[in-house]
């Protein structure tokens, strides 16, 4: 039986296990929306396509499944670009379906035409323009395969209107084979042996983990490796949740706003085992002075990540889970008293932890933003899914919410996209209707995708937003205070909406908290309300995030409170 | 250092722009690039001449390999290979110069492929040094126009 392109698309999505898509209709995708009308797929109508991609991204990060977003041609497609770039930088599996003008009109500057394949080439893992309906099912199959395997990432499929309206006999490809795409999962055992030898010989080893631990579900293996060898663990922003923060071997986050102990340990270590982390500049600080005395083992599924920023002595291409299993296997055959041999190093690390913990002082009158986050941690028992915006709110969340589990922190690490957190929270809530989902926001960032309040209300998604309202673009102001002599050039938001009324206008609930004593009560109240709640916490306006490594300095040179 | 890299790619729409975009987006340079169908009509062969230290070249080859449409990447620099390019040179051919042009062309095994009352067009193939040397020899006679292909390359044996 013949099916239309749109019907084939929907059928393929169902076969890929897609049960939810985030989308926004328009002329070029009308045939697809028509096919969707009766399909057993939930469609969440967002209020802006950027929100749609971030929501699909939040859904993917929280659940581990591929997130799907559907938008129209031209402006619908271009509105997705920031969302796609955000997912690309953090290696999040997404399939973005964009409408396109009919094939005969492509290239003619037709109404609502944009070369979205050209525009997104550098920020997708791969992308396609479907020119022939007979290629459609193969392309969809390939897109999901590419998005979710190897180092995951967003894949875009551009769908001309005439291809969606045409019809053909539907054949579903059961298998994919792409000769130019064969990710390496298995770590080379010879290289793993070298890593094992290096760890045996090291006196001051450290495990340095990134988002790859979470993407490869290597959480248990990492815990076992760390505990078996008594090796401390530091994480990047993306790695948070990959190792329990309350574990004695956890040093917390490293880098620009990392803990003193993490940055000192990375500076003084003789062996870094980097796993699923790309050693980016927010982590390394001044590259020439990064871990100068250390041997570097770098485990990553993406060969281009290895030795890109910091040369690796022992590169291992492979899936973190596979490599860690092999490494643990080899180490268990060896005789070594790990605890005794690492004790001196662990004592040193502990001393850094104890002498320089993260700290702030909550007084009687003004709410400290860090306090709000600690209270969110407490009332949610560390079990919530937390999303963040970008700025101080993001860094304090990374520092003060003690993440225990993978996929509980959803944050735009690589691109640093303000406006990510709220739609991502919506996506996470769609994936987990019964979990508590909090977006920890700044008053600037929340306004970048505030329109999604309507989406949350429409679909009865009880997401909570905690605005740390300092009436500043806080992180910008912090840099201006520290490095530009307090010239607060255009970083003060002089006109802000009344967030409580705004929430109410959308049909959500708004709360305002100005007193430290009321923080906990308000949070508990918000959690009890089965609706989206926006809480406007009026916080200390000029609080700074510390420690801070000034840009371009080695990470041992931290500004402390 | 200069590297000659062969890249086998899917013969698909947009592949050239993926490769060019990779080089421009990451600040790698392309000295020359030539592309055409290979033995298998579904596969195109590109020869790229690029320059960079070991770290840059390592990134170039890894990044190329990472593209879904790239099937194989061969860096010829570490091995023996044959590299050739072709040049068309249009030159002033006043009657008194014609003899000289033909003689130089013969030494380089060049061929006159087009003749007009005022110009000769000569074709020469060879490695880069040879093509350069040929052009140098012709320069004093008055070159009007040059078209050169990028290098194409193949491993020996
Ligand atoms: C889309 C986007 N535009 C600009 C920036 C630059 N930027 C980084 S942090 C920041 C300030 C964020 O202010 P706010 O959301 O109020 O958070 P705070 O730092 O006060 O917690 C800005 C403007 C960005 N990261 N993303």
PDB file of N, CA and C in Angstrom, chain A residues 388-476:
ATOM      1  N   UNK A 388      19.355  24.618  34.787  1.00  0.00           N
ATOM      2  CA  UNK A 388      19.809  25.970  35.125  1.00  0.00           C
ATOM      3  C   UNK A 388      19.770  26.845  33.892  1.00  0.00           C
ATOM      4  N   UNK A 389      19.801  28.105  34.150  1.00  0.00           N
ATOM      5  CA  UNK A 389      20.054  29.073  33.088  1.00  0.00           C
ATOM      6  C   UNK A 389      21.570  29.270  33.045  1.00  0.00           C
ATOM      7  N   UNK A 390      22.014  30.424  32.601  1.00  0.00           N
ATOM      8  CA  UNK A 390      23.457  30.635  32.526  1.00  0.00           C
ATOM      9  C   UNK A 390      23.810  31.910  33.272  1.00  0.00           C
ATOM     10  N   UNK A 391      24.955  31.856  33.922  1.00  0.00           N
ATOM     11  CA  UNK A 391      25.395  33.003  34.715  1.00  0.00           C
ATOM     12  C   UNK A 391      25.721  32.524  36.117  1.00  0.00           C
ATOM     13  N   UNK A 392      25.581  33.422  37.070  1.00  0.00           N
ATOM     14  CA  UNK A 392      25.889  33.055  38.455  1.00  0.00           C
ATOM     15  C   UNK A 392      24.979  31.923  38.925  1.00  0.00           C
ATOM     16  N   UNK A 393      23.707  31.979  38.513  1.00  0.00           N
ATOM     17  CA  UNK A 393      22.748  30.947  38.929  1.00  0.00           C
ATOM     18  C   UNK A 393      23.262  29.550  38.589  1.00  0.00           C
ATOM     19  N   UNK A 394      23.885  29.440  37.428  1.00  0.00           N
ATOM     20  CA  UNK A 394      24.382  28.140  36.960  1.00  0.00           C
ATOM     21  C   UNK A 394      25.568  27.670  37.816  1.00  0.00           C
ATOM     22  N   UNK A 395      26.473  28.596  38.096  1.00  0.00           N
ATOM     23  CA  UNK A 395      27.668  28.218  38.859  1.00  0.00           C
ATOM     24  C   UNK A 395      27.330  27.906  40.312  1.00  0.00           C
ATOM     25  N   UNK A 396      26.440  28.696  40.905  1.00  0.00           N
ATOM     26  CA  UNK A 396      26.059  28.377  42.288  1.00  0.00           C
ATOM     27  C   UNK A 396      25.326  27.042  42.365  1.00  0.00           C
ATOM     28  N   UNK A 397      24.511  26.764  41.360  1.00  0.00           N
ATOM     29  CA  UNK A 397      23.835  25.465  41.344  1.00  0.00           C
ATOM     30  C   UNK A 397      24.867  24.339  41.297  1.00  0.00           C
ATOM     31  N   UNK A 398      25.859  24.513  40.416  1.00  0.00           N
ATOM     32  CA  UNK A 398      26.905  23.495  40.288  1.00  0.00           C
ATOM     33  C   UNK A 398      27.644  23.314  41.616  1.00  0.00           C
ATOM     34  N   UNK A 399      27.813  24.406  42.337  1.00  0.00           N
ATOM     35  CA  UNK A 399      28.567  24.330  43.591  1.00  0.00           C
ATOM     36  C   UNK A 399      27.733  23.816  44.768  1.00  0.00           C
ATOM     37  N   UNK A 400      26.476  24.257  44.848  1.00  0.00           N
ATOM     38  CA  UNK A 400      25.731  24.035  46.099  1.00  0.00           C
ATOM     39  C   UNK A 400      24.641  22.979  46.054  1.00  0.00           C
ATOM     40  N   UNK A 401      24.221  22.567  44.876  1.00  0.00           N
ATOM     41  CA  UNK A 401      23.251  21.462  44.849  1.00  0.00           C
ATOM     42  C   UNK A 401      24.094  20.204  44.756  1.00  0.00           C
ATOM     43  N   UNK A 402      24.025  19.354  45.723  1.00  0.00           N
ATOM     44  CA  UNK A 402      24.940  18.212  45.746  1.00  0.00           C
ATOM     45  C   UNK A 402      24.336  17.065  44.930  1.00  0.00           C
ATOM     46  N   UNK A 403      24.697  17.023  43.672  1.00  0.00           N
ATOM     47  CA  UNK A 403      24.111  16.023  42.769  1.00  0.00           C
ATOM     48  C   UNK A 403      24.616  14.628  43.111  1.00  0.00           C
ATOM     49  N   UNK A 404      23.671  13.699  43.174  1.00  0.00           N
ATOM     50  CA  UNK A 404      24.036  12.325  43.536  1.00  0.00           C
ATOM     51  C   UNK A 404      23.999  11.397  42.346  1.00  0.00           C
ATOM     52  N   UNK A 405      23.169  11.735  41.389  1.00  0.00           N
ATOM     53  CA  UNK A 405      22.854  10.783  40.330  1.00  0.00           C
ATOM     54  C   UNK A 405      23.023  11.406  38.961  1.00  0.00           C
ATOM     55  N   UNK A 406      23.353  10.539  37.984  1.00  0.00           N
ATOM     56  CA  UNK A 406      23.439  11.056  36.621  1.00  0.00           C
ATOM     57  C   UNK A 406      22.071  11.534  36.130  1.00  0.00           C
ATOM     58  N   UNK A 407      22.096  12.408  35.172  1.00  0.00           N
ATOM     59  CA  UNK A 407      20.886  12.934  34.509  1.00  0.00           C
ATOM     60  C   UNK A 407      19.982  13.723  35.442  1.00  0.00           C
ATOM     61  N   UNK A 408      20.574  14.279  36.511  1.00  0.00           N
ATOM     62  CA  UNK A 408      19.766  15.130  37.379  1.00  0.00           C
ATOM     63  C   UNK A 408      20.143  16.603  37.226  1.00  0.00           C
ATOM     64  N   UNK A 409      21.267  16.889  36.566  1.00  0.00           N
ATOM     65  CA  UNK A 409      21.596  18.285  36.268  1.00  0.00           C
ATOM     66  C   UNK A 409      21.542  18.473  34.760  1.00  0.00           C
ATOM     67  N   UNK A 410      20.668  19.342  34.304  1.00  0.00           N
ATOM     68  CA  UNK A 410      20.580  19.638  32.881  1.00  0.00           C
ATOM     69  C   UNK A 410      20.974  21.101  32.712  1.00  0.00           C
ATOM     70  N   UNK A 411      22.112  21.321  32.054  1.00  0.00           N
ATOM     71  CA  UNK A 411      22.617  22.691  31.967  1.00  0.00           C
ATOM     72  C   UNK A 411      23.391  22.859  30.676  1.00  0.00           C
ATOM     73  N   UNK A 412      23.346  24.050  30.127  1.00  0.00           N
ATOM     74  CA  UNK A 412      24.059  24.295  28.884  1.00  0.00           C
ATOM     75  C   UNK A 412      25.517  24.596  29.200  1.00  0.00           C
ATOM     76  N   UNK A 413      26.350  23.567  29.126  1.00  0.00           N
ATOM     77  CA  UNK A 413      27.750  23.700  29.513  1.00  0.00           C
ATOM     78  C   UNK A 413      28.609  24.301  28.414  1.00  0.00           C
ATOM     79  N   UNK A 414      28.518  23.736  27.244  1.00  0.00           N
ATOM     80  CA  UNK A 414      29.429  24.127  26.163  1.00  0.00           C
ATOM     81  C   UNK A 414      29.095  25.472  25.560  1.00  0.00           C
ATOM     82  N   UNK A 415      27.838  25.673  25.214  1.00  0.00           N
ATOM     83  CA  UNK A 415      27.468  26.930  24.556  1.00  0.00           C
ATOM     84  C   UNK A 415      27.127  28.013  25.575  1.00  0.00           C
ATOM     85  N   UNK A 416      26.700  27.604  26.766  1.00  0.00           N
ATOM     86  CA  UNK A 416      26.333  28.591  27.783  1.00  0.00           C
ATOM     87  C   UNK A 416      25.149  29.429  27.346  1.00  0.00           C
ATOM     88  N   UNK A 417      24.049  28.756  27.068  1.00  0.00           N
ATOM     89  CA  UNK A 417      22.888  29.427  26.487  1.00  0.00           C
ATOM     90  C   UNK A 417      21.909  29.906  27.546  1.00  0.00           C
ATOM     91  N   UNK A 418      21.824  31.218  27.749  1.00  0.00           N
ATOM     92  CA  UNK A 418      20.756  31.762  28.594  1.00  0.00           C
ATOM     93  C   UNK A 418      19.428  31.416  27.937  1.00  0.00           C
ATOM     94  N   UNK A 419      18.455  31.056  28.728  1.00  0.00           N
ATOM     95  CA  UNK A 419      17.159  30.695  28.164  1.00  0.00           C
ATOM     96  C   UNK A 419      17.004  29.202  27.962  1.00  0.00           C
ATOM     97  N   UNK A 420      18.059  28.461  28.273  1.00  0.00           N
ATOM     98  CA  UNK A 420      17.996  27.000  28.116  1.00  0.00           C
ATOM     99  C   UNK A 420      17.143  26.334  29.210  1.00  0.00           C
ATOM    100  N   UNK A 421      17.356  26.773  30.441  1.00  0.00           N
ATOM    101  CA  UNK A 421      16.886  26.003  31.592  1.00  0.00           C
ATOM    102  C   UNK A 421      15.394  25.782  31.681  1.00  0.00           C
ATOM    103  N   UNK A 422      14.611  26.825  31.384  1.00  0.00           N
ATOM    104  CA  UNK A 422      13.178  26.691  31.589  1.00  0.00           C
ATOM    105  C   UNK A 422      12.544  25.720  30.590  1.00  0.00           C
ATOM    106  N   UNK A 423      12.749  25.896  29.283  1.00  0.00           N
ATOM    107  CA  UNK A 423      12.204  24.891  28.360  1.00  0.00           C
ATOM    108  C   UNK A 423      12.781  23.496  28.606  1.00  0.00           C
ATOM    109  N   UNK A 424      14.045  23.417  29.002  1.00  0.00           N
ATOM    110  CA  UNK A 424      14.629  22.104  29.295  1.00  0.00           C
ATOM    111  C   UNK A 424      13.898  21.447  30.465  1.00  0.00           C
ATOM    112  N   UNK A 425      13.516  22.266  31.434  1.00  0.00           N
ATOM    113  CA  UNK A 425      12.772  21.735  32.585  1.00  0.00           C
ATOM    114  C   UNK A 425      11.422  21.183  32.129  1.00  0.00           C
ATOM    115  N   UNK A 426      10.807  21.876  31.182  1.00  0.00           N
ATOM    116  CA  UNK A 426       9.531  21.401  30.641  1.00  0.00           C
ATOM    117  C   UNK A 426       9.726  20.030  29.974  1.00  0.00           C
ATOM    118  N   UNK A 427      10.787  19.920  29.179  1.00  0.00           N
ATOM    119  CA  UNK A 427      11.074  18.643  28.521  1.00  0.00           C
ATOM    120  C   UNK A 427      11.316  17.533  29.527  1.00  0.00           C
ATOM    121  N   UNK A 428      12.058  17.847  30.596  1.00  0.00           N
ATOM    122  CA  UNK A 428      12.362  16.839  31.620  1.00  0.00           C
ATOM    123  C   UNK A 428      11.086  16.425  32.352  1.00  0.00           C
ATOM    124  N   UNK A 429      10.209  17.401  32.580  1.00  0.00           N
ATOM    125  CA  UNK A 429       8.960  17.090  33.280  1.00  0.00           C
ATOM    126  C   UNK A 429       8.049  16.217  32.410  1.00  0.00           C
ATOM    127  N   UNK A 430       8.099  16.444  31.094  1.00  0.00           N
ATOM    128  CA  UNK A 430       7.332  15.588  30.183  1.00  0.00           C
ATOM    129  C   UNK A 430       7.855  14.148  30.276  1.00  0.00           C
ATOM    130  N   UNK A 431       9.175  14.007  30.352  1.00  0.00           N
ATOM    131  CA  UNK A 431       9.761  12.665  30.444  1.00  0.00           C
ATOM    132  C   UNK A 431       9.472  12.024  31.795  1.00  0.00           C
ATOM    133  N   UNK A 432       9.455  12.824  32.842  1.00  0.00           N
ATOM    134  CA  UNK A 432       9.234  12.301  34.205  1.00  0.00           C
ATOM    135  C   UNK A 432       8.148  13.107  34.909  1.00  0.00           C
ATOM    136  N   UNK A 433       6.881  12.785  34.608  1.00  0.00           N
ATOM    137  CA  UNK A 433       5.779  13.586  35.157  1.00  0.00           C
ATOM    138  C   UNK A 433       5.744  13.591  36.683  1.00  0.00           C
ATOM    139  N   UNK A 434       6.297  12.562  37.311  1.00  0.00           N
ATOM    140  CA  UNK A 434       6.176  12.477  38.764  1.00  0.00           C
ATOM    141  C   UNK A 434       7.369  13.021  39.531  1.00  0.00           C
ATOM    142  N   UNK A 435       8.402  13.422  38.818  1.00  0.00           N
ATOM    143  CA  UNK A 435       9.566  13.942  39.543  1.00  0.00           C
ATOM    144  C   UNK A 435       9.432  15.437  39.774  1.00  0.00           C
ATOM    145  N   UNK A 436      10.170  15.888  40.769  1.00  0.00           N
ATOM    146  CA  UNK A 436      10.223  17.334  40.977  1.00  0.00           C
ATOM    147  C   UNK A 436      11.280  17.899  40.032  1.00  0.00           C
ATOM    148  N   UNK A 437      10.878  18.873  39.246  1.00  0.00           N
ATOM    149  CA  UNK A 437      11.816  19.499  38.307  1.00  0.00           C
ATOM    150  C   UNK A 437      11.900  20.985  38.628  1.00  0.00           C
ATOM    151  N   UNK A 438      13.114  21.443  38.858  1.00  0.00           N
ATOM    152  CA  UNK A 438      13.364  22.844  39.202  1.00  0.00           C
ATOM    153  C   UNK A 438      14.264  23.497  38.171  1.00  0.00           C
ATOM    154  N   UNK A 439      13.878  24.653  37.687  1.00  0.00           N
ATOM    155  CA  UNK A 439      14.801  25.478  36.911  1.00  0.00           C
ATOM    156  C   UNK A 439      15.337  26.544  37.855  1.00  0.00           C
ATOM    157  N   UNK A 440      16.663  26.533  38.038  1.00  0.00           N
ATOM    158  CA  UNK A 440      17.271  27.588  38.852  1.00  0.00           C
ATOM    159  C   UNK A 440      17.731  28.677  37.886  1.00  0.00           C
ATOM    160  N   UNK A 441      17.148  29.864  38.028  1.00  0.00           N
ATOM    161  CA  UNK A 441      17.265  30.879  36.974  1.00  0.00           C
ATOM    162  C   UNK A 441      17.806  32.195  37.495  1.00  0.00           C
ATOM    163  N   UNK A 442      18.265  33.008  36.572  1.00  0.00           N
ATOM    164  CA  UNK A 442      18.554  34.415  36.865  1.00  0.00           C
ATOM    165  C   UNK A 442      17.403  35.235  36.310  1.00  0.00           C
ATOM    166  N   UNK A 443      17.292  36.471  36.794  1.00  0.00           N
ATOM    167  CA  UNK A 443      16.180  37.295  36.311  1.00  0.00           C
ATOM    168  C   UNK A 443      16.386  37.712  34.855  1.00  0.00           C
ATOM    169  N   UNK A 444      17.642  37.695  34.396  1.00  0.00           N
ATOM    170  CA  UNK A 444      17.884  37.982  32.976  1.00  0.00           C
ATOM    171  C   UNK A 444      17.519  36.784  32.112  1.00  0.00           C
ATOM    172  N   UNK A 445      18.122  35.645  32.420  1.00  0.00           N
ATOM    173  CA  UNK A 445      17.939  34.444  31.597  1.00  0.00           C
ATOM    174  C   UNK A 445      16.489  34.023  31.463  1.00  0.00           C
ATOM    175  N   UNK A 446      15.752  34.110  32.564  1.00  0.00           N
ATOM    176  CA  UNK A 446      14.387  33.562  32.523  1.00  0.00           C
ATOM    177  C   UNK A 446      13.550  34.287  31.476  1.00  0.00           C
ATOM    178  N   UNK A 447      13.938  35.537  31.209  1.00  0.00           N
ATOM    179  CA  UNK A 447      13.141  36.302  30.242  1.00  0.00           C
ATOM    180  C   UNK A 447      13.423  35.903  28.799  1.00  0.00           C
ATOM    181  N   UNK A 448      14.440  35.087  28.607  1.00  0.00           N
ATOM    182  CA  UNK A 448      14.752  34.694  27.230  1.00  0.00           C
ATOM    183  C   UNK A 448      13.800  33.631  26.685  1.00  0.00           C
ATOM    184  N   UNK A 449      13.177  32.849  27.566  1.00  0.00           N
ATOM    185  CA  UNK A 449      12.183  31.896  27.075  1.00  0.00           C
ATOM    186  C   UNK A 449      10.982  31.810  28.002  1.00  0.00           C
ATOM    187  N   UNK A 450      10.655  32.955  28.591  1.00  0.00           N
ATOM    188  CA  UNK A 450       9.559  33.012  29.565  1.00  0.00           C
ATOM    189  C   UNK A 450       8.222  32.619  28.944  1.00  0.00           C
ATOM    190  N   UNK A 451       8.120  32.787  27.614  1.00  0.00           N
ATOM    191  CA  UNK A 451       6.850  32.474  26.927  1.00  0.00           C
ATOM    192  C   UNK A 451       6.450  31.017  27.123  1.00  0.00           C
ATOM    193  N   UNK A 452       7.407  30.161  27.484  1.00  0.00           N
ATOM    194  CA  UNK A 452       7.083  28.741  27.647  1.00  0.00           C
ATOM    195  C   UNK A 452       6.247  28.469  28.900  1.00  0.00           C
ATOM    196  N   UNK A 453       6.048  29.517  29.708  1.00  0.00           N
ATOM    197  CA  UNK A 453       5.115  29.365  30.834  1.00  0.00           C
ATOM    198  C   UNK A 453       3.760  28.886  30.319  1.00  0.00           C
ATOM    199  N   UNK A 454       3.373  29.394  29.158  1.00  0.00           N
ATOM    200  CA  UNK A 454       2.084  28.990  28.589  1.00  0.00           C
ATOM    201  C   UNK A 454       2.079  27.496  28.269  1.00  0.00           C
ATOM    202  N   UNK A 455       3.206  26.994  27.774  1.00  0.00           N
ATOM    203  CA  UNK A 455       3.314  25.562  27.465  1.00  0.00           C
ATOM    204  C   UNK A 455       3.152  24.737  28.744  1.00  0.00           C
ATOM    205  N   UNK A 456       3.865  25.169  29.784  1.00  0.00           N
ATOM    206  CA  UNK A 456       3.808  24.434  31.051  1.00  0.00           C
ATOM    207  C   UNK A 456       2.377  24.419  31.595  1.00  0.00           C
ATOM    208  N   UNK A 457       1.714  25.564  31.486  1.00  0.00           N
ATOM    209  CA  UNK A 457       0.341  25.635  31.999  1.00  0.00           C
ATOM    210  C   UNK A 457      -0.582  24.756  31.148  1.00  0.00           C
ATOM    211  N   UNK A 458      -0.459  24.880  29.828  1.00  0.00           N
ATOM    212  CA  UNK A 458      -1.352  24.120  28.938  1.00  0.00           C
ATOM    213  C   UNK A 458      -1.272  22.613  29.193  1.00  0.00           C
ATOM    214  N   UNK A 459      -0.050  22.109  29.373  1.00  0.00           N
ATOM    215  CA  UNK A 459       0.114  20.656  29.518  1.00  0.00           C
ATOM    216  C   UNK A 459       0.174  20.218  30.984  1.00  0.00           C
ATOM    217  N   UNK A 460      -0.181  21.132  31.888  1.00  0.00           N
ATOM    218  CA  UNK A 460      -0.213  20.837  33.317  1.00  0.00           C
ATOM    219  C   UNK A 460       1.111  20.239  33.804  1.00  0.00           C
ATOM    220  N   UNK A 461       2.185  20.880  33.397  1.00  0.00           N
ATOM    221  CA  UNK A 461       3.508  20.413  33.810  1.00  0.00           C
ATOM    222  C   UNK A 461       3.923  21.238  35.023  1.00  0.00           C
ATOM    223  N   UNK A 462       4.014  20.601  36.188  1.00  0.00           N
ATOM    224  CA  UNK A 462       4.208  21.381  37.411  1.00  0.00           C
ATOM    225  C   UNK A 462       5.665  21.782  37.667  1.00  0.00           C
ATOM    226  N   UNK A 463       6.356  22.266  36.658  1.00  0.00           N
ATOM    227  CA  UNK A 463       7.761  22.673  36.840  1.00  0.00           C
ATOM    228  C   UNK A 463       7.841  23.867  37.793  1.00  0.00           C
ATOM    229  N   UNK A 464       8.934  23.906  38.509  1.00  0.00           N
ATOM    230  CA  UNK A 464       9.153  25.016  39.433  1.00  0.00           C
ATOM    231  C   UNK A 464      10.320  25.859  38.913  1.00  0.00           C
ATOM    232  N   UNK A 465      10.158  27.159  39.007  1.00  0.00           N
ATOM    233  CA  UNK A 465      11.253  28.044  38.612  1.00  0.00           C
ATOM    234  C   UNK A 465      11.658  28.863  39.825  1.00  0.00           C
ATOM    235  N   UNK A 466      12.922  28.799  40.184  1.00  0.00           N
ATOM    236  CA  UNK A 466      13.430  29.625  41.275  1.00  0.00           C
ATOM    237  C   UNK A 466      14.279  30.730  40.644  1.00  0.00           C
ATOM    238  N   UNK A 467      13.757  31.933  40.616  1.00  0.00           N
ATOM    239  CA  UNK A 467      14.542  33.041  40.065  1.00  0.00           C
ATOM    240  C   UNK A 467      15.395  33.620  41.184  1.00  0.00           C
ATOM    241  N   UNK A 468      16.696  33.627  40.976  1.00  0.00           N
ATOM    242  CA  UNK A 468      17.587  34.294  41.924  1.00  0.00           C
ATOM    243  C   UNK A 468      17.677  35.728  41.414  1.00  0.00           C
ATOM    244  N   UNK A 469      16.788  36.555  41.912  1.00  0.00           N
ATOM    245  CA  UNK A 469      16.612  37.873  41.318  1.00  0.00           C
ATOM    246  C   UNK A 469      17.548  38.899  41.945  1.00  0.00           C
ATOM    247  N   UNK A 470      18.592  39.256  41.184  1.00  0.00           N
ATOM    248  CA  UNK A 470      19.520  40.281  41.661  1.00  0.00           C
ATOM    249  C   UNK A 470      19.394  41.563  40.840  1.00  0.00           C
ATOM    250  N   UNK A 471      18.407  41.616  39.971  1.00  0.00           N
ATOM    251  CA  UNK A 471      18.220  42.773  39.090  1.00  0.00           C
ATOM    252  C   UNK A 471      19.475  43.146  38.308  1.00  0.00           C
ATOM    253  N   UNK A 472      20.320  42.171  38.127  1.00  0.00           N
ATOM    254  CA  UNK A 472      21.525  42.373  37.323  1.00  0.00           C
ATOM    255  C   UNK A 472      21.675  41.186  36.381  1.00  0.00           C
ATOM    256  N   UNK A 473      22.396  41.404  35.300  1.00  0.00           N
ATOM    257  CA  UNK A 473      22.958  40.268  34.568  1.00  0.00           C
ATOM    258  C   UNK A 473      24.176  39.918  35.403  1.00  0.00           C
ATOM    259  N   UNK A 474      23.937  39.126  36.421  1.00  0.00           N
ATOM    260  CA  UNK A 474      24.862  39.011  37.534  1.00  0.00           C
ATOM    261  C   UNK A 474      26.282  38.625  37.152  1.00  0.00           C
ATOM    262  N   UNK A 475      26.408  37.644  36.295  1.00  0.00           N
ATOM    263  CA  UNK A 475      27.762  37.194  35.969  1.00  0.00           C
ATOM    264  C   UNK A 475      28.520  38.265  35.180  1.00  0.00           C
ATOM    265  N   UNK A 476      27.791  38.995  34.352  1.00  0.00           N
ATOM    266  CA  UNK A 476      28.427  40.087  33.612  1.00  0.00           C
ATOM    267  C   UNK A 476      28.865  41.163  34.606  1.00  0.00           C
TER     268      UNK A 476
END
